[in-house]
Amino acid sequence: MTDIIQTLKAAISGLAAQPDEAPPFEVFYHVNPTAPENNLKITELLTWTGNNPQALVEQQELSDFIIKLSILAPFKNNLPLLTKLKSILQQTLDNIQVYTIHQVNAETYLIGQDEEGNFAGLKTTLATT
């Protein structure tokens, strides 16, 4: 678990728009009580993120999300950095999916599973729609 968290923290460390700003992503780790089950249920995601169980959730592929990010101000013209982030996520996690929980401040989770079947990834509130 600690290795994955450190790897993900290192992957986002260079993504801040300014050196004194926090990265636009947060690392998270959630123990999957039904591991090694491979699928994340939307209701579980909403529960452990503290969101309304009736919230609208949009699912997309990691590649599509990275393309959308590449046109946002913090990443504009910085596709190599995003490509590196994508590569690190793919090397570190399995079954990666991107979930956007639509609400007043939309939250997007890039979620995959570690070797033990637990969920890990990144969270952002960057608007990509």
CSV table of C-alpha atoms in Angstrom, one decimal:
chain,number,residue,atom,x,y,z
A,1,MET,CA,0.0,0.0,0.0
A,2,THR,CA,2.7,2.5,1.0
A,3,ASP,CA,4.6,1.9,-2.3
A,4,ILE,CA,1.5,2.7,-4.4
A,5,ILE,CA,0.8,5.8,-2.4
A,6,GLN,CA,4.3,7.1,-2.7
A,7,THR,CA,4.4,6.2,-6.5
A,8,LEU,CA,1.2,8.2,-7.1
A,9,LYS,CA,2.3,11.1,-5.0
A,10,ALA,CA,5.5,11.3,-7.0
A,11,ALA,CA,3.5,11.1,-10.2
A,12,ILE,CA,1.5,14.2,-9.4
A,13,SER,CA,4.2,16.2,-7.7
A,14,GLY,CA,5.1,18.1,-10.9
A,15,LEU,CA,1.6,18.9,-12.0
A,16,ALA,CA,0.9,22.1,-10.0
A,17,ALA,CA,0.6,25.2,-12.2
A,18,GLN,CA,2.9,27.1,-9.9
A,19,PRO,CA,5.7,25.7,-7.7
A,20,ASP,CA,4.1,26.9,-4.5
A,21,GLU,CA,0.7,25.4,-5.3
A,22,ALA,CA,-0.7,22.0,-4.4
A,23,PRO,CA,-1.1,19.5,-7.3
A,24,PRO,CA,-4.6,19.5,-8.9
A,25,PHE,CA,-4.9,15.8,-7.8
A,26,GLU,CA,-5.1,14.0,-4.4
A,27,VAL,CA,-4.0,10.5,-3.9
A,28,PHE,CA,-6.4,8.1,-2.2
A,29,TYR,CA,-6.4,4.4,-1.1
A,30,HIS,CA,-9.5,2.5,-0.2
A,31,VAL,CA,-9.4,-1.1,1.2
A,32,ASN,CA,-11.8,-3.3,-0.8
A,33,PRO,CA,-13.6,-5.5,1.7
A,34,THR,CA,-14.5,-7.9,-1.1
A,35,ALA,CA,-11.0,-8.1,-2.7
A,36,PRO,CA,-10.0,-9.5,-5.2
A,37,GLU,CA,-13.4,-8.7,-6.8
A,38,ASN,CA,-12.5,-6.8,-10.0
A,39,ASN,CA,-15.4,-4.4,-10.4
A,40,LEU,CA,-16.3,-1.3,-8.4
A,41,LYS,CA,-19.9,-0.7,-7.9
A,42,ILE,CA,-21.1,2.9,-8.3
A,43,THR,CA,-23.0,2.7,-5.1
A,44,GLU,CA,-19.8,1.8,-3.3
A,45,LEU,CA,-17.9,4.7,-4.8
A,46,LEU,CA,-20.6,7.1,-3.8
A,47,THR,CA,-20.7,5.7,-0.2
A,48,TRP,CA,-17.0,5.8,0.5
A,49,THR,CA,-16.5,9.2,-1.1
A,50,GLY,CA,-19.3,10.6,1.1
A,51,ASN,CA,-21.5,11.6,-1.9
A,52,ASN,CA,-25.2,11.5,-2.4
A,53,PRO,CA,-26.2,8.0,-3.4
A,54,GLN,CA,-28.5,9.5,-6.1
A,55,ALA,CA,-25.7,11.5,-7.7
A,56,LEU,CA,-25.1,11.2,-11.4
A,57,VAL,CA,-21.9,9.3,-12.2
A,58,GLU,CA,-20.2,9.4,-15.6
A,59,GLN,CA,-17.7,6.7,-16.5
A,60,GLN,CA,-15.0,7.2,-19.1
A,61,GLU,CA,-11.7,5.7,-20.2
A,62,LEU,CA,-8.4,7.0,-18.9
A,63,SER,CA,-7.2,8.0,-22.4
A,64,ASP,CA,-10.3,10.1,-23.0
A,65,PHE,CA,-9.9,11.9,-19.7
A,66,ILE,CA,-6.3,12.6,-20.3
A,67,ILE,CA,-7.2,14.2,-23.7
A,68,LYS,CA,-9.8,16.4,-22.0
A,69,LEU,CA,-7.3,17.4,-19.3
A,70,SER,CA,-4.8,18.5,-22.0
A,71,ILE,CA,-6.9,21.5,-23.0
A,72,LEU,CA,-7.3,22.9,-19.5
A,73,ALA,CA,-5.2,25.8,-18.4
A,74,PRO,CA,-2.9,24.0,-15.9
A,75,PHE,CA,-2.0,21.4,-18.6
A,76,LYS,CA,-2.4,23.2,-21.9
A,77,ASN,CA,0.5,22.3,-24.2
A,78,ASN,CA,1.9,19.9,-21.6
A,79,LEU,CA,0.7,16.6,-23.0
A,80,PRO,CA,4.1,14.9,-22.2
A,81,LEU,CA,3.5,15.4,-18.5
A,82,LEU,CA,-0.1,14.0,-18.7
A,83,THR,CA,1.2,11.1,-20.9
A,84,LYS,CA,3.7,10.3,-18.2
A,85,LEU,CA,1.0,10.4,-15.5
A,86,LYS,CA,-1.2,8.0,-17.6
A,87,SER,CA,1.8,5.6,-18.0
A,88,ILE,CA,2.5,5.6,-14.3
A,89,LEU,CA,-1.1,4.9,-13.5
A,90,GLN,CA,-1.2,2.0,-16.0
A,91,GLN,CA,2.0,0.5,-14.6
A,92,THR,CA,0.9,0.8,-11.0
A,93,LEU,CA,-2.8,-0.1,-11.1
A,94,ASP,CA,-5.1,-2.6,-12.9
A,95,ASN,CA,-8.6,-2.1,-14.2
A,96,ILE,CA,-8.4,1.7,-14.3
A,97,GLN,CA,-11.6,3.6,-14.8
A,98,VAL,CA,-12.4,7.3,-14.5
A,99,TYR,CA,-15.6,8.2,-12.7
A,100,THR,CA,-17.0,11.8,-12.5
A,101,ILE,CA,-19.5,12.4,-9.8
A,102,HIS,CA,-21.7,15.3,-11.0
A,103,GLN,CA,-22.7,17.7,-8.3
A,104,VAL,CA,-22.1,21.4,-7.5
A,105,ASN,CA,-18.3,20.8,-7.3
A,106,ALA,CA,-17.8,17.7,-9.6
A,107,GLU,CA,-15.3,15.2,-8.4
A,108,THR,CA,-13.4,12.9,-10.7
A,109,TYR,CA,-11.8,9.7,-9.5
A,110,LEU,CA,-9.1,7.8,-11.5
A,111,ILE,CA,-9.5,4.4,-9.9
A,112,GLY,CA,-7.6,1.2,-10.3
A,113,GLN,CA,-6.7,-1.8,-8.2
A,114,ASP,CA,-3.5,-2.8,-6.6
A,115,GLU,CA,-2.2,-6.4,-6.5
A,116,GLU,CA,-4.4,-7.2,-3.5
A,117,GLY,CA,-7.6,-5.9,-5.2
A,118,ASN,CA,-7.8,-2.7,-3.1
A,119,PHE,CA,-8.7,0.6,-4.8
A,120,ALA,CA,-6.2,3.4,-5.3
A,121,GLY,CA,-5.8,6.3,-7.6
A,122,LEU,CA,-6.3,10.0,-7.9
A,123,LYS,CA,-9.1,12.5,-7.2
A,124,THR,CA,-9.5,15.9,-8.8
A,125,THR,CA,-12.1,18.6,-8.9
A,126,LEU,CA,-10.9,20.0,-12.2
A,127,ALA,CA,-13.9,20.6,-14.6
A,128,THR,CA,-13.4,18.6,-17.8
A,129,THR,CA,-16.9,18.7,-19.2
